[in-house]
Coordinates of C-alpha atoms and ligand atoms in Angstrom, one line a residue:
M1 CA -6.6 32.0 -33.7
T2 CA -9.0 32.4 -30.8
A3 CA -10.6 35.5 -29.2
F4 CA -8.9 34.4 -25.9
S5 CA -5.4 33.6 -24.8
E6 CA -5.8 30.9 -22.1
V7 CA -7.9 27.7 -21.7
L8 CA -8.7 25.9 -18.5
V9 CA -8.2 22.2 -18.8
T10 CA -9.7 20.3 -15.9
G11 CA -8.2 16.8 -15.7
G12 CA -5.2 18.2 -17.6
A13 CA -2.8 15.9 -15.8
G14 CA -4.5 12.8 -17.2
F15 CA -4.1 10.9 -20.5
I16 CA -6.4 12.9 -22.8
G17 CA -6.3 16.3 -20.9
S18 CA -2.5 16.4 -21.0
T19 CA -2.5 15.7 -24.7
I20 CA -5.1 18.5 -25.3
A21 CA -3.0 20.9 -23.2
S22 CA 0.1 20.2 -25.4
A23 CA -1.9 20.6 -28.6
C24 CA -3.4 23.9 -27.3
S25 CA 0.1 25.1 -26.3
D26 CA 1.4 24.2 -29.8
A27 CA -1.4 26.3 -31.3
G28 CA -0.5 29.3 -29.2
L29 CA -3.2 29.0 -26.5
R30 CA -1.9 28.8 -22.9
P31 CA -3.3 25.9 -20.9
V32 CA -4.1 26.3 -17.2
I33 CA -4.4 22.9 -15.6
L34 CA -6.7 22.0 -12.7
D35 CA -6.4 18.4 -11.5
D36 CA -6.7 16.6 -8.2
L37 CA -4.1 14.0 -9.3
S38 CA -6.4 11.2 -8.4
T39 CA -5.2 9.4 -11.5
G40 CA -3.2 12.2 -13.2
L41 CA 0.5 12.8 -13.0
R42 CA 2.0 15.9 -11.4
S43 CA 4.7 16.0 -14.0
F44 CA 2.0 16.2 -16.7
G45 CA 0.3 19.1 -15.0
E46 CA 3.3 21.1 -14.0
R47 CA 4.4 21.7 -17.6
F48 CA 1.9 24.6 -17.5
A49 CA 0.2 26.8 -15.0
F50 CA -1.0 24.1 -12.5
Y51 CA -3.6 24.0 -9.7
E52 CA -3.8 20.9 -7.7
G53 CA -7.4 20.4 -6.5
D54 CA -10.9 19.5 -7.2
Y55 CA -12.8 20.9 -10.1
G56 CA -15.9 21.1 -7.9
D57 CA -14.1 23.4 -5.4
A58 CA -15.7 26.9 -5.9
A59 CA -13.1 28.8 -4.0
L60 CA -10.3 27.2 -6.0
L61 CA -12.1 27.9 -9.3
R62 CA -12.5 31.6 -8.3
R63 CA -8.7 31.8 -7.6
V64 CA -7.9 30.2 -10.9
F65 CA -10.1 32.7 -12.8
A66 CA -8.8 35.7 -10.8
E67 CA -5.2 34.7 -11.5
H68 CA -5.8 33.9 -15.2
P69 CA -8.2 36.5 -16.6
G70 CA -7.2 35.4 -20.1
I71 CA -9.2 32.1 -19.7
G72 CA -12.0 32.2 -22.3
A73 CA -12.9 28.6 -22.5
V74 CA -12.7 25.3 -20.5
A75 CA -12.0 21.8 -21.7
H76 CA -13.7 19.8 -19.0
C77 CA -11.9 16.5 -19.0
A78 CA -11.8 15.7 -15.3
A79 CA -13.7 12.5 -14.4
S80 CA -13.6 9.0 -13.0
I81 CA -13.5 6.8 -16.0
V82 CA -13.4 3.0 -15.2
V83 CA -16.6 1.3 -16.4
P84 CA -16.5 -1.8 -14.1
E85 CA -15.6 0.4 -11.1
S86 CA -18.6 2.5 -11.9
V87 CA -20.9 -0.6 -11.7
A88 CA -19.4 -1.5 -8.3
E89 CA -19.4 2.1 -6.9
P90 CA -22.0 4.2 -8.8
L91 CA -22.2 6.9 -6.1
K92 CA -18.5 7.7 -6.6
Y93 CA -19.2 8.3 -10.3
Y94 CA -22.4 10.3 -9.7
R95 CA -20.6 12.5 -7.2
N96 CA -17.3 13.0 -9.1
N97 CA -18.6 13.2 -12.6
V98 CA -22.1 14.7 -12.2
A99 CA -22.7 16.5 -8.8
K100 CA -19.5 18.6 -9.1
V101 CA -20.5 19.9 -12.5
V102 CA -23.2 22.1 -10.9
T103 CA -20.5 24.0 -9.1
L104 CA -18.3 24.2 -12.1
A105 CA -21.1 25.6 -14.3
E106 CA -22.0 28.2 -11.6
E107 CA -18.4 29.3 -11.4
L108 CA -18.0 29.4 -15.1
L109 CA -21.0 31.7 -15.3
R110 CA -19.7 33.8 -12.4
A111 CA -16.3 34.2 -14.1
D112 CA -18.0 34.9 -17.5
C113 CA -16.1 32.0 -19.0
R114 CA -18.9 31.0 -21.5
R115 CA -17.2 28.4 -23.7
V116 CA -17.3 24.8 -22.6
L117 CA -15.9 21.7 -24.4
F118 CA -17.1 18.7 -22.5
S119 CA -15.3 15.3 -22.7
S120 CA -18.3 13.0 -23.4
T121 CA -18.4 9.4 -24.5
A122 CA -19.7 7.3 -27.3
A123 CA -20.4 4.6 -24.6
M124 CA -23.8 6.2 -24.1
Y125 CA -25.2 5.2 -27.5
A126 CA -27.8 2.5 -27.6
P127 CA -26.7 -0.6 -29.5
S128 CA -27.1 0.0 -33.2
E129 CA -27.9 -2.7 -35.7
T130 CA -25.7 -1.0 -38.3
L131 CA -22.9 -0.5 -35.7
V132 CA -22.5 3.1 -36.9
V133 CA -23.9 6.0 -34.9
D134 CA -24.4 9.6 -35.6
E135 CA -25.1 12.4 -33.1
Q136 CA -28.9 11.8 -33.3
A137 CA -28.7 8.1 -32.6
P138 CA -30.7 6.9 -29.6
L139 CA -28.9 6.8 -26.2
A140 CA -29.0 4.0 -23.7
P141 CA -26.0 4.2 -21.4
G142 CA -25.0 0.7 -20.3
S143 CA -23.1 1.6 -17.1
P144 CA -23.2 4.3 -14.3
Y145 CA -20.0 5.7 -16.0
A146 CA -21.8 6.3 -19.3
A147 CA -25.0 7.4 -17.5
S148 CA -23.0 10.0 -15.6
K149 CA -21.7 11.5 -18.9
Q150 CA -25.3 11.6 -20.3
M151 CA -26.5 13.4 -17.1
V152 CA -23.7 16.0 -17.5
E153 CA -24.7 16.5 -21.1
R154 CA -28.3 17.2 -19.9
I155 CA -27.2 19.5 -17.1
L156 CA -25.0 21.5 -19.5
A157 CA -27.7 21.6 -22.2
D158 CA -30.3 22.9 -19.8
T159 CA -27.9 25.5 -18.4
A160 CA -27.0 26.6 -21.9
K161 CA -30.7 27.0 -22.7
A162 CA -31.3 29.2 -19.6
S163 CA -28.1 31.2 -19.6
S164 CA -25.2 32.5 -21.7
L165 CA -23.1 29.4 -21.2
K166 CA -22.3 27.7 -24.6
V167 CA -21.4 24.0 -24.7
I168 CA -20.0 21.6 -27.2
A169 CA -20.2 18.0 -26.0
L170 CA -17.5 16.0 -27.8
R171 CA -18.4 12.3 -27.7
Y172 CA -15.0 10.4 -27.9
F173 CA -14.9 7.0 -29.3
N174 CA -11.8 4.9 -28.2
P175 CA -8.7 6.9 -27.8
V176 CA -5.4 5.2 -28.4
G177 CA -1.7 6.2 -28.9
A178 CA 0.2 9.0 -27.2
D179 CA 1.5 12.4 -28.1
P180 CA 3.7 11.6 -31.1
S181 CA 6.4 13.9 -29.5
L182 CA 6.1 11.7 -26.4
R183 CA 5.6 14.6 -24.0
T184 CA 2.7 12.6 -22.4
G185 CA 0.8 9.4 -22.8
L186 CA -1.2 6.8 -20.9
Q187 CA -0.1 7.2 -17.3
L188 CA -2.2 4.7 -15.4
P189 CA -0.3 1.7 -13.9
N190 CA -3.3 -0.5 -14.5
P191 CA -4.9 0.8 -17.7
T192 CA -8.4 -0.3 -18.6
H193 CA -8.0 1.1 -22.2
V194 CA -7.6 -2.0 -24.3
L195 CA -4.3 -0.9 -25.9
G196 CA -2.9 -0.2 -22.5
M197 CA -3.9 -3.7 -21.4
L198 CA -2.3 -5.2 -24.5
L199 CA 1.0 -3.4 -23.7
R200 CA 0.9 -4.6 -20.1
A201 CA 0.3 -8.2 -21.3
K202 CA 3.3 -7.8 -23.5
Q203 CA 5.5 -6.3 -20.8
Q204 CA 4.5 -8.9 -18.2
R205 CA 4.6 -11.8 -20.8
Q206 CA 1.1 -12.7 -19.9
P207 CA -1.8 -13.8 -22.0
F208 CA -4.3 -11.1 -23.2
T209 CA -8.0 -11.8 -22.6
V210 CA -10.6 -10.7 -25.1
T211 CA -13.7 -10.1 -23.0
G212 CA -17.0 -10.7 -24.8
T213 CA -17.0 -12.8 -27.9
D214 CA -20.7 -13.2 -28.6
W215 CA -21.5 -9.7 -29.7
P216 CA -23.4 -9.2 -33.0
T217 CA -20.2 -8.1 -34.9
R218 CA -18.3 -9.8 -37.8
D219 CA -16.2 -11.9 -35.4
G220 CA -18.1 -11.8 -32.2
S221 CA -15.7 -9.5 -30.3
G222 CA -16.6 -5.9 -29.5
L223 CA -16.4 -3.3 -32.3
R224 CA -14.6 -0.1 -31.5
D225 CA -13.5 3.1 -33.3
Y226 CA -9.9 3.6 -32.3
V227 CA -9.1 7.3 -32.6
H228 CA -5.5 8.5 -32.1
V229 CA -5.3 10.7 -29.0
W230 CA -3.3 13.4 -30.9
D231 CA -6.1 13.6 -33.5
L232 CA -8.6 13.9 -30.6
A233 CA -6.5 16.7 -29.1
L234 CA -6.4 18.5 -32.5
A235 CA -10.2 18.3 -32.6
H236 CA -10.3 20.3 -29.4
V237 CA -8.0 22.9 -30.9
A238 CA -10.3 23.1 -33.9
A239 CA -13.4 23.3 -31.6
L240 CA -11.8 26.2 -29.6
E241 CA -10.8 28.0 -32.8
R242 CA -14.3 27.6 -34.3
F243 CA -16.3 27.8 -31.1
D244 CA -18.1 31.1 -31.7
E245 CA -18.8 30.2 -35.4
V246 CA -20.3 26.8 -34.4
M247 CA -22.5 28.4 -31.9
A248 CA -23.7 31.0 -34.5
G249 CA -24.8 28.2 -36.8
P250 CA -27.6 25.6 -36.4
T251 CA -27.0 23.6 -33.1
L252 CA -28.8 20.7 -31.4
G253 CA -30.2 23.0 -28.7
P254 CA -29.8 26.7 -27.8
G255 CA -26.1 27.3 -27.1
Y256 CA -25.5 23.5 -27.1
D257 CA -24.2 21.1 -29.7
V258 CA -22.8 17.5 -29.8
V259 CA -20.1 16.2 -32.0
N260 CA -18.7 12.7 -32.4
L261 CA -15.0 12.3 -32.4
G262 CA -14.0 9.1 -34.1
T263 CA -12.4 7.9 -37.4
G264 CA -15.6 6.4 -38.9
R265 CA -13.8 3.1 -39.2
G266 CA -14.8 0.2 -37.0
T267 CA -12.2 -2.3 -35.7
T268 CA -13.0 -5.4 -33.7
V269 CA -11.0 -6.3 -30.6
F270 CA -9.7 -9.4 -32.4
E271 CA -8.6 -7.2 -35.3
L272 CA -6.9 -4.8 -32.9
V273 CA -5.1 -7.8 -31.2
E274 CA -4.0 -9.0 -34.6
A275 CA -2.6 -5.6 -35.6
F276 CA -0.8 -5.4 -32.2
R277 CA 0.7 -8.8 -32.7
K278 CA 2.0 -7.9 -36.1
A279 CA 3.3 -4.5 -35.0
A280 CA 4.6 -5.3 -31.5
C281 CA 4.3 -8.8 -30.2
P282 CA 4.0 -11.8 -32.6
D283 CA 4.0 -14.4 -29.8
L284 CA 1.3 -12.8 -27.7
E285 CA -1.0 -15.5 -26.3
V286 CA -4.8 -14.6 -26.6
R287 CA -7.6 -16.0 -24.4
T288 CA -11.3 -15.2 -24.4
A289 CA -13.8 -14.7 -21.6
G290 CA -17.3 -13.4 -21.0
P291 CA -18.1 -9.6 -21.1
R292 CA -17.1 -7.4 -18.2
P293 CA -19.9 -5.7 -16.3
G294 CA -21.1 -2.7 -18.2
D295 CA -19.5 -3.7 -21.5
V296 CA -21.4 -3.0 -24.8
A297 CA -21.1 -4.4 -28.4
G298 CA -19.8 -1.0 -29.4
A299 CA -20.0 1.0 -32.6
C300 CA -18.1 3.3 -34.9
A301 CA -18.7 6.9 -35.4
S302 CA -20.4 8.7 -38.2
A303 CA -17.6 11.3 -38.4
D304 CA -19.3 13.6 -40.9
K305 CA -20.5 16.2 -38.5
A306 CA -17.0 16.8 -37.0
A307 CA -15.8 17.3 -40.6
R308 CA -18.6 19.7 -41.4
V309 CA -18.8 21.7 -38.2
L310 CA -15.2 21.6 -36.9
G311 CA -13.3 21.1 -40.2
W312 CA -11.7 18.1 -38.5
R313 CA -11.1 14.5 -39.5
A314 CA -8.9 11.9 -37.8
T315 CA -5.9 11.3 -40.1
R316 CA -3.7 8.9 -38.0
T317 CA -3.9 5.1 -38.5
L318 CA -4.4 2.4 -35.9
E319 CA -0.9 1.3 -36.6
Q320 CA 0.4 4.8 -35.7
G321 CA -1.6 4.6 -32.5
I322 CA -0.1 1.3 -31.6
A323 CA 3.5 2.5 -32.4
D324 CA 3.1 5.7 -30.4
A325 CA 1.5 3.9 -27.4
E326 CA 4.4 1.5 -27.5
A327 CA 7.0 4.2 -27.8
W328 CA 5.4 6.0 -24.8
S329 CA 5.2 2.9 -22.8
R330 CA 9.0 2.2 -23.4
K331 CA 9.7 5.8 -22.3
M332 CA 7.5 5.6 -19.2
N333 CA 8.6 2.1 -18.1
G334 CA 12.2 2.1 -19.3
Ligands
NAD1 N1 -10.1 7.2 -22.1 C1 -11.2 6.9 -22.8 O1 -11.3 5.8 -23.3 C2 -12.3 7.9 -22.9 C3 -13.4 7.7 -23.8 C4 -14.4 8.6 -23.8 C5 -14.4 9.7 -23.0 N2 -13.4 9.9 -22.1 C6 -13.4 11.1 -21.2 O2 -12.2 11.8 -21.4 C7 -11.8 12.4 -20.1 C8 -10.4 12.1 -19.8 O3 -10.2 10.7 -19.7 P1 -8.7 10.1 -19.6 O4 -8.7 8.8 -20.3 O5 -7.7 11.1 -19.9 O6 -8.7 9.7 -18.0 P2 -7.6 10.0 -16.9 O7 -8.0 9.3 -15.7 O8 -6.2 9.8 -17.4 O9 -7.8 11.6 -16.7 C9 -8.8 12.1 -15.8 C10 -8.1 13.2 -15.0 O10 -9.1 13.9 -14.2 C11 -8.5 14.0 -12.9 N3 -9.6 14.1 -12.0 C12 -10.6 13.2 -11.7 N4 -11.5 13.7 -10.8 C13 -11.1 15.0 -10.6 C14 -11.7 16.0 -9.8 N5 -12.8 15.8 -9.1 N6 -11.1 17.2 -9.8 C15 -9.9 17.4 -10.5 N7 -9.4 16.5 -11.3 C16 -10.0 15.3 -11.3 C17 -7.6 12.8 -12.7 O11 -6.6 13.0 -11.7 C18 -7.0 12.7 -14.1 O12 -5.8 13.4 -14.3 C19 -12.8 11.9 -19.1 O13 -13.8 12.8 -18.9 C20 -13.4 10.7 -19.7 O14 -14.7 10.4 -19.3 C21 -12.3 9.0 -22.0

């Protein structure tokens, strides 16, 4: 149970935001979606109260809060998310992911909506020799995308210190899968998420390319912590339900905390490809190539803080993630 009845989900017509919206709705919290449909789907947004537009549009935000006085929290998921694109077009990323957050934070304070969950990323961690990172691990974002997320964390932390805004930055590892009830899933026609790319390779009967095979991992391919998107969504519900409790406890900064959302298990890209072959596509042809711009060796989460602070642990397996993603892809593409 939360002290409020509605939650604003920016980017709620996208892959993760739409899943969070479903999980909130299942838990009795009404989602209000704000999305500009730059990559999201109208059909995902229109399942709930839906506003088409920019999360950096002050007038639109005021209308949303005026029409939904029950909103007591925001899950801020809206962003541009493609790492190589961010290398080619950094200003697009700094404008869309960073600059607009100033307006959002101002309007949240104006509307007295003080609880913020921010969709952050584990891509900002510095390479770690142990390949496991906790929330205190050093940061060294390897791309404008990851840097944009670190900058937003800083903006929100400074604002929390100076005002009544309260923020939990949730650093996602690598989301896979789809809502197990198949209400929504990965919607992008050209996904950059590795599992989406595997599914596309299967559909188009094309080889799959593992990019980067010289990383300091057990088989040279990147190490990732694949977390089922439904588990990720449930972590947001837990964070909303415990929000005030978390803020009353010890936090990283005044009114500000950071929590990793991962499984704590590392899987290399080659291991993922093998699991995908077994589960879905035994004759998939695999090639290798050099790393893409902005790629990193990767790491897996230390997931202890999420368990301690949010009472949340990921429970779904990689195989379930593959099966749900495949089922969604069949539903979406026929
Ligand atoms: N997918 C991942 O691997 C991953 C990993 C870590 C963190 N994240 C973060 O999770 C969040 C959601 O990612 P996703 O995978 O669902 O991506 P997505 O592209 O499916 O969703 C992003 C949504 O935001 C919307 N959007 C973009 N700019 C907007 C703007 N200015 N105003 C309103 N809406 C806007 C898009 O239309 C889309 O619906 C992002 O903040 C991303 O940085 C994603």
